[in-house]
Amino acid sequence: MTGLAQSGLHNLTALAWLFPLQPPSASTISESVDQLYFLLTGITLFFTVLIFSIIFYFMVKYRRRPGNEIPPETHAPLVLELAWTIIPSIICVFLFVATAEVYVRNSRPPAASSEVFVIGKQWMWHLQHAEGPREIDELHVPVNQPIKLTMTSQDVIHDFYIPAFRVKKDVLPGRYSSIWFEATQVGTYHLFCAQYCGTSHSNMIGWVYVMTPADYAAWLAGGEKTESMASQGERLFTQFDCATCHTTDTKGLGPSLAGLYGKPEKLQNGEVRTVDETFLREAILTPNSVQVPGFAPVMPTYKGQMDEEQMLDLIAYVKSLGSSERNQK
């Protein structure tokens, strides 16, 4: 019997290896996500078993019997009422704190993160590194380096999902969303679109290649020579005559853009907003919605004049501008 039990355990272990219950854990945040998932699953299973066990017990104990058709009137003890109110409340507060801690920590990319821009299209992922290289349905990243993904969609709602990193977020047309991860293991990992986006949704898949820093540097150097996104954005800045109004001094018709990104900006309506990717996009497409005091609303809209890739290049250029020129004002 002992040999039979050991053989059965060995077979179960082999099956678990062939059919894992979860993807590999390959990022700094995956462990905390897994722990939260197992915690929620454990609490759910515990109360499911407890509640149904009590239901079946009461079904048997208090079943209807001949001569006892009408049960006596009963009143729930105060202690019981307090228990089933206080205990679930404590559990809910505990779960809220646990989930909020994971959410907040995983929604704030480190300041030293490398940025990759992502555009979802039917049915492919277009990814561009700030250094210039572009990829289709592939993403090369160095191990142990935080990566921030700034994402948008060219057509419908997509969803950027890397199971091994436990990161997943909707990619929406007309706005930017972002996630970040830091891979901890060199290897190749699946990339999916997790939102039904049309007839070829199932083909919108790709791979993430996590490399050693040396291999990643060699990959960057060995790829097709392309300008950085900031350089391409600078060319667009000149092409669309943006420098005519956004000069480096106070004499332009528009505000100086140097050092503007990431700073709070007070608008004409009194609202204070942080200048991020979404703010810059609105300023380019619907400039009247983000009017700055002291400047006339003379900026034209560039809606329909540039695609998503050009928009990201232009934003990358504004982000690259230093603060020295701005400090001269």
Coordinates of C-alpha atoms in Angstrom, one line a residue:
M1 CA 0.0 0.0 0.0
T2 CA 2.8 2.4 0.8
G3 CA 4.4 1.8 -2.6
L4 CA 1.0 2.4 -4.2
A5 CA 0.6 5.7 -2.3
Q6 CA 4.0 6.8 -3.3
S7 CA 3.4 6.0 -6.9
G8 CA 0.1 7.9 -6.9
L9 CA 1.8 10.9 -5.3
H10 CA 4.6 10.8 -7.9
N11 CA 2.0 10.7 -10.7
L12 CA 0.1 13.7 -9.2
T13 CA 3.4 15.6 -9.0
A14 CA 4.1 14.8 -12.6
L15 CA 0.7 16.0 -13.6
A16 CA 1.0 19.2 -11.7
W17 CA 4.3 19.8 -13.5
L18 CA 2.7 19.2 -16.9
F19 CA -0.4 21.2 -16.1
P20 CA 0.7 24.0 -13.7
L21 CA -2.1 25.8 -11.8
Q22 CA -0.7 29.2 -12.5
P23 CA 1.8 30.9 -14.9
P24 CA 5.5 31.2 -13.7
S25 CA 6.2 34.0 -11.3
A26 CA 8.8 36.2 -13.0
S27 CA 8.4 39.8 -11.7
T28 CA 8.8 41.7 -8.4
I29 CA 5.0 42.2 -8.0
S30 CA 3.9 38.7 -9.0
E31 CA 4.5 37.2 -5.6
S32 CA 2.3 39.8 -3.8
V33 CA -0.4 39.3 -6.4
D34 CA -0.3 35.5 -5.9
Q35 CA -0.4 35.9 -2.1
L36 CA -3.4 38.1 -2.3
Y37 CA -5.1 35.7 -4.8
F38 CA -4.5 32.7 -2.5
L39 CA -5.7 34.7 0.5
L40 CA -9.0 35.6 -1.2
T41 CA -9.4 32.0 -2.4
G42 CA -8.7 30.6 1.0
I43 CA -11.2 32.9 2.8
T44 CA -13.8 32.1 0.1
L45 CA -13.3 28.3 0.4
F46 CA -13.4 28.5 4.2
F47 CA -16.7 30.3 4.5
T48 CA -18.2 28.3 1.6
V49 CA -17.5 25.1 3.5
L50 CA -18.5 26.6 6.8
I51 CA -21.8 28.0 5.6
F52 CA -22.9 25.0 3.6
S53 CA -21.9 22.7 6.4
I54 CA -24.1 24.6 8.8
I55 CA -27.0 24.7 6.3
F56 CA -26.9 20.9 5.9
Y57 CA -26.6 20.4 9.6
F58 CA -29.6 22.5 10.3
M59 CA -31.5 20.8 7.5
V60 CA -31.1 17.5 9.3
K61 CA -31.4 18.7 12.9
Y62 CA -34.5 20.9 12.4
R63 CA -36.2 18.9 9.7
R64 CA -40.0 18.7 9.9
R65 CA -41.2 15.8 12.0
P66 CA -44.7 14.3 12.6
G67 CA -46.5 16.0 15.5
N68 CA -44.1 19.0 15.4
E69 CA -45.3 20.9 12.3
I70 CA -45.0 24.4 13.9
P71 CA -41.6 25.2 15.4
P72 CA -41.4 27.2 18.6
E73 CA -40.7 30.9 18.3
T74 CA -37.0 31.7 18.8
H75 CA -34.9 34.9 19.1
A76 CA -31.3 35.2 18.0
P77 CA -29.0 35.9 20.9
L78 CA -27.4 39.4 20.9
V79 CA -23.9 37.8 21.0
L80 CA -24.6 35.9 17.8
E81 CA -25.9 39.0 16.0
L82 CA -22.8 40.9 17.1
A83 CA -20.5 38.1 16.0
W84 CA -21.9 37.8 12.4
T85 CA -21.8 41.6 12.1
I86 CA -18.4 42.4 13.6
I87 CA -16.4 39.4 12.3
P88 CA -17.3 40.0 8.6
S89 CA -16.6 43.7 9.0
I90 CA -13.1 43.0 10.4
I91 CA -12.5 40.6 7.5
C92 CA -13.7 43.2 4.9
V93 CA -11.4 45.9 6.4
F94 CA -8.5 43.5 6.4
L95 CA -9.0 42.6 2.8
F96 CA -9.4 46.3 1.8
V97 CA -6.1 47.2 3.4
A98 CA -4.4 44.2 1.9
T99 CA -5.7 44.8 -1.6
A100 CA -5.2 48.6 -1.4
E101 CA -1.5 48.1 -0.4
V102 CA -0.9 45.9 -3.4
Y103 CA -2.8 48.2 -5.8
V104 CA -1.0 51.4 -4.6
R105 CA 2.5 49.8 -4.7
N106 CA 1.9 48.2 -8.1
S107 CA 0.4 51.4 -9.7
R108 CA 3.4 53.7 -9.0
P109 CA 6.4 53.0 -11.2
P110 CA 9.8 53.8 -9.7
A111 CA 11.4 57.1 -10.8
A112 CA 14.3 55.2 -12.5
S113 CA 11.9 53.2 -14.8
S114 CA 12.7 52.9 -18.5
E115 CA 9.8 53.8 -20.6
V116 CA 8.3 51.9 -23.5
F117 CA 5.3 53.2 -25.5
V118 CA 2.6 50.8 -26.6
I119 CA 0.0 51.2 -29.3
G120 CA -2.7 48.5 -29.7
K121 CA -4.1 48.0 -33.2
Q122 CA -6.3 45.4 -34.8
W123 CA -4.6 43.0 -34.4
M124 CA -1.1 43.6 -33.3
W125 CA 1.0 45.4 -30.6
H126 CA 3.3 48.2 -31.7
L127 CA 6.0 48.9 -29.1
Q128 CA 8.6 51.6 -29.2
H129 CA 11.5 52.1 -26.9
A130 CA 12.5 55.7 -26.0
E131 CA 15.9 55.0 -27.5
G132 CA 14.2 54.4 -30.9
P133 CA 13.9 50.7 -31.6
R134 CA 10.4 49.6 -32.7
E135 CA 8.9 46.1 -32.2
I136 CA 5.8 44.3 -33.4
D137 CA 4.3 41.8 -31.0
E138 CA 7.6 41.5 -29.2
L139 CA 9.2 43.3 -26.3
H140 CA 12.8 43.1 -25.3
V141 CA 13.6 44.2 -21.7
P142 CA 16.6 43.9 -19.4
V143 CA 16.2 41.8 -16.2
N144 CA 16.0 43.6 -12.8
Q145 CA 15.2 46.9 -14.5
P146 CA 11.7 48.6 -13.9
I147 CA 9.9 49.1 -17.1
K148 CA 7.0 51.6 -17.5
L149 CA 4.5 51.0 -20.3
T150 CA 2.6 54.1 -21.6
M151 CA -0.2 52.7 -23.7
T152 CA -3.0 53.8 -26.0
S153 CA -5.2 52.2 -28.7
Q154 CA -5.5 53.2 -32.4
D155 CA -9.0 51.7 -32.8
V156 CA -10.9 49.7 -30.2
I157 CA -10.4 48.7 -26.6
H158 CA -7.5 46.2 -26.1
D159 CA -5.9 44.8 -23.0
F160 CA -2.2 44.4 -22.4
Y161 CA -1.6 41.2 -20.4
I162 CA 1.6 39.5 -19.4
P163 CA 0.5 36.5 -17.1
A164 CA 4.0 35.7 -15.8
F165 CA 4.5 39.3 -14.6
R166 CA 0.9 39.6 -13.2
V167 CA 0.3 42.8 -15.1
K168 CA -2.8 43.5 -17.1
K169 CA -4.6 46.8 -18.1
D170 CA -7.0 48.0 -20.6
V171 CA -5.6 50.0 -23.6
L172 CA -8.2 52.6 -24.6
P173 CA -8.5 54.8 -27.7
G174 CA -8.2 58.5 -27.2
R175 CA -6.4 58.3 -23.8
Y176 CA -3.3 56.9 -22.1
S177 CA -3.0 54.2 -19.5
S178 CA 0.2 52.8 -17.9
I179 CA 1.5 49.8 -16.0
W180 CA 5.0 48.8 -14.9
F181 CA 6.9 45.7 -14.1
E182 CA 10.4 44.6 -13.2
A183 CA 11.3 41.1 -14.5
T184 CA 13.3 39.0 -12.2
Q185 CA 14.1 36.0 -14.4
V186 CA 15.7 35.8 -17.8
G187 CA 13.5 34.0 -20.2
T188 CA 10.6 34.2 -22.8
Y189 CA 7.1 35.0 -21.6
H190 CA 3.7 35.2 -23.3
L191 CA 2.0 38.5 -24.1
F192 CA -1.7 38.5 -24.8
C193 CA -4.6 40.9 -25.6
A194 CA -7.1 40.0 -22.8
Q195 CA -10.0 42.0 -24.2
Y196 CA -12.1 40.8 -27.2
C197 CA -11.2 43.3 -29.9
G198 CA -12.6 41.8 -33.1
T199 CA -12.4 38.7 -35.4
S200 CA -8.7 38.2 -35.1
H201 CA -8.5 38.8 -31.3
S202 CA -7.0 35.4 -30.7
N203 CA -4.1 36.2 -33.0
M204 CA -3.1 39.3 -31.1
I205 CA -0.4 37.6 -29.1
G206 CA 3.3 38.1 -28.7
W207 CA 6.4 37.5 -26.6
V208 CA 8.4 39.3 -23.9
Y209 CA 12.1 38.6 -24.0
V210 CA 13.9 39.2 -20.7
M211 CA 17.6 39.5 -21.2
T212 CA 20.7 40.1 -19.2
P213 CA 21.9 43.8 -19.2
A214 CA 24.8 42.9 -21.5
D215 CA 22.6 41.0 -23.9
Y216 CA 20.0 43.8 -23.9
A217 CA 22.7 46.4 -24.7
A218 CA 23.9 44.2 -27.5
W219 CA 20.4 43.9 -28.8
L220 CA 19.9 47.7 -28.8
A221 CA 23.2 48.2 -30.6
G222 CA 22.7 45.5 -33.1
G223 CA 19.2 46.5 -34.2
E224 CA 18.2 48.8 -37.0
K225 CA 19.6 52.3 -36.4
T226 CA 16.7 54.6 -35.6
E227 CA 16.4 58.0 -34.0
S228 CA 15.2 58.3 -30.5
M229 CA 11.6 59.2 -30.0
A230 CA 12.6 62.6 -28.6
S231 CA 14.7 63.3 -31.7
Q232 CA 11.8 62.3 -34.0
G233 CA 9.5 64.5 -31.8
E234 CA 11.8 67.4 -32.2
R235 CA 11.6 67.1 -35.9
L236 CA 7.8 67.1 -35.7
F237 CA 7.9 70.1 -33.3
T238 CA 9.6 72.0 -36.1
Q239 CA 7.5 70.5 -38.9
F240 CA 4.2 71.6 -37.3
D241 CA 5.7 75.1 -36.5
C242 CA 5.2 74.6 -32.7
A243 CA 8.4 76.6 -32.0
T244 CA 6.8 79.7 -33.5
C245 CA 4.6 80.1 -30.4
H246 CA 6.4 77.9 -27.8
T247 CA 9.6 79.8 -27.5
T248 CA 12.2 79.6 -24.8
D249 CA 11.4 83.1 -23.5
T250 CA 8.2 84.9 -22.5
K251 CA 7.7 86.6 -25.9
G252 CA 6.0 83.6 -27.5
L253 CA 2.2 83.3 -28.0
G254 CA 2.3 80.1 -25.9
P255 CA 4.0 79.1 -22.7
S256 CA 7.5 77.7 -22.7
L257 CA 7.5 73.9 -22.6
A258 CA 11.0 73.4 -21.1
G259 CA 10.7 71.7 -17.7
L260 CA 6.9 71.6 -18.0
Y261 CA 6.3 67.9 -17.9
G262 CA 5.4 66.5 -14.4
K263 CA 4.7 69.9 -12.9
P264 CA 1.3 71.2 -11.7
E265 CA -0.2 73.8 -14.0
K266 CA -3.0 76.2 -13.1
L267 CA -5.6 76.6 -15.9
Q268 CA -7.8 79.5 -16.9
N269 CA -10.8 77.9 -15.1
G270 CA -8.8 77.7 -11.8
E271 CA -8.2 74.0 -12.1
V272 CA -4.7 72.7 -11.2
R273 CA -3.6 69.7 -13.2
T274 CA -0.3 67.8 -13.5
V275 CA 1.2 68.0 -16.9
D276 CA 1.4 64.3 -18.0
E277 CA 0.9 62.4 -21.2
T278 CA -2.9 62.9 -21.1
F279 CA -2.6 66.6 -20.5
L280 CA -0.2 67.1 -23.4
R281 CA -2.5 65.0 -25.7
E282 CA -5.4 67.3 -24.8
A283 CA -3.3 70.4 -25.4
I284 CA -2.4 69.1 -28.9
L285 CA -5.9 67.9 -29.9
T286 CA -8.2 70.1 -28.0
P287 CA -6.1 73.1 -26.9
N288 CA -9.1 75.2 -25.7
S289 CA -9.8 72.6 -22.9
V290 CA -6.5 73.3 -21.2
Q291 CA -6.0 77.1 -21.5
V292 CA -3.2 78.6 -19.5
P293 CA -3.7 82.1 -17.9
G294 CA -1.8 84.9 -19.6
F295 CA -2.0 83.4 -23.0
A296 CA -4.6 83.9 -25.7
P297 CA -6.5 80.8 -27.0
V298 CA -4.9 81.0 -30.4
M299 CA -3.4 77.5 -30.6
P300 CA -5.1 75.4 -33.4
T301 CA -6.1 71.8 -33.0
Y302 CA -3.9 69.2 -34.6
K303 CA -6.6 66.5 -34.5
G304 CA -6.4 64.4 -37.6
Q305 CA -3.0 65.8 -38.6
M306 CA -0.9 63.3 -36.8
D307 CA -1.2 59.6 -35.9
E308 CA -0.7 57.9 -32.5
E309 CA 3.0 57.2 -33.2
Q310 CA 3.7 60.9 -34.0
M311 CA 1.7 61.9 -31.0
L312 CA 3.9 59.8 -28.7
D313 CA 7.1 61.1 -30.4
L314 CA 6.0 64.7 -29.8
I315 CA 5.2 64.0 -26.2
A316 CA 8.5 62.2 -25.7
Y317 CA 10.2 65.4 -27.0
V318 CA 8.3 67.6 -24.6
K319 CA 9.2 65.3 -21.8
S320 CA 12.9 65.4 -22.7
L321 CA 13.1 69.2 -22.5
G322 CA 15.2 70.3 -19.5
S323 CA 14.2 73.0 -17.0
S324 CA 17.2 75.4 -17.6
E325 CA 15.4 77.4 -20.2
R326 CA 12.2 77.5 -18.2
N327 CA 14.1 78.8 -15.1
Q328 CA 15.3 81.8 -17.2
K329 CA 11.8 83.2 -17.3

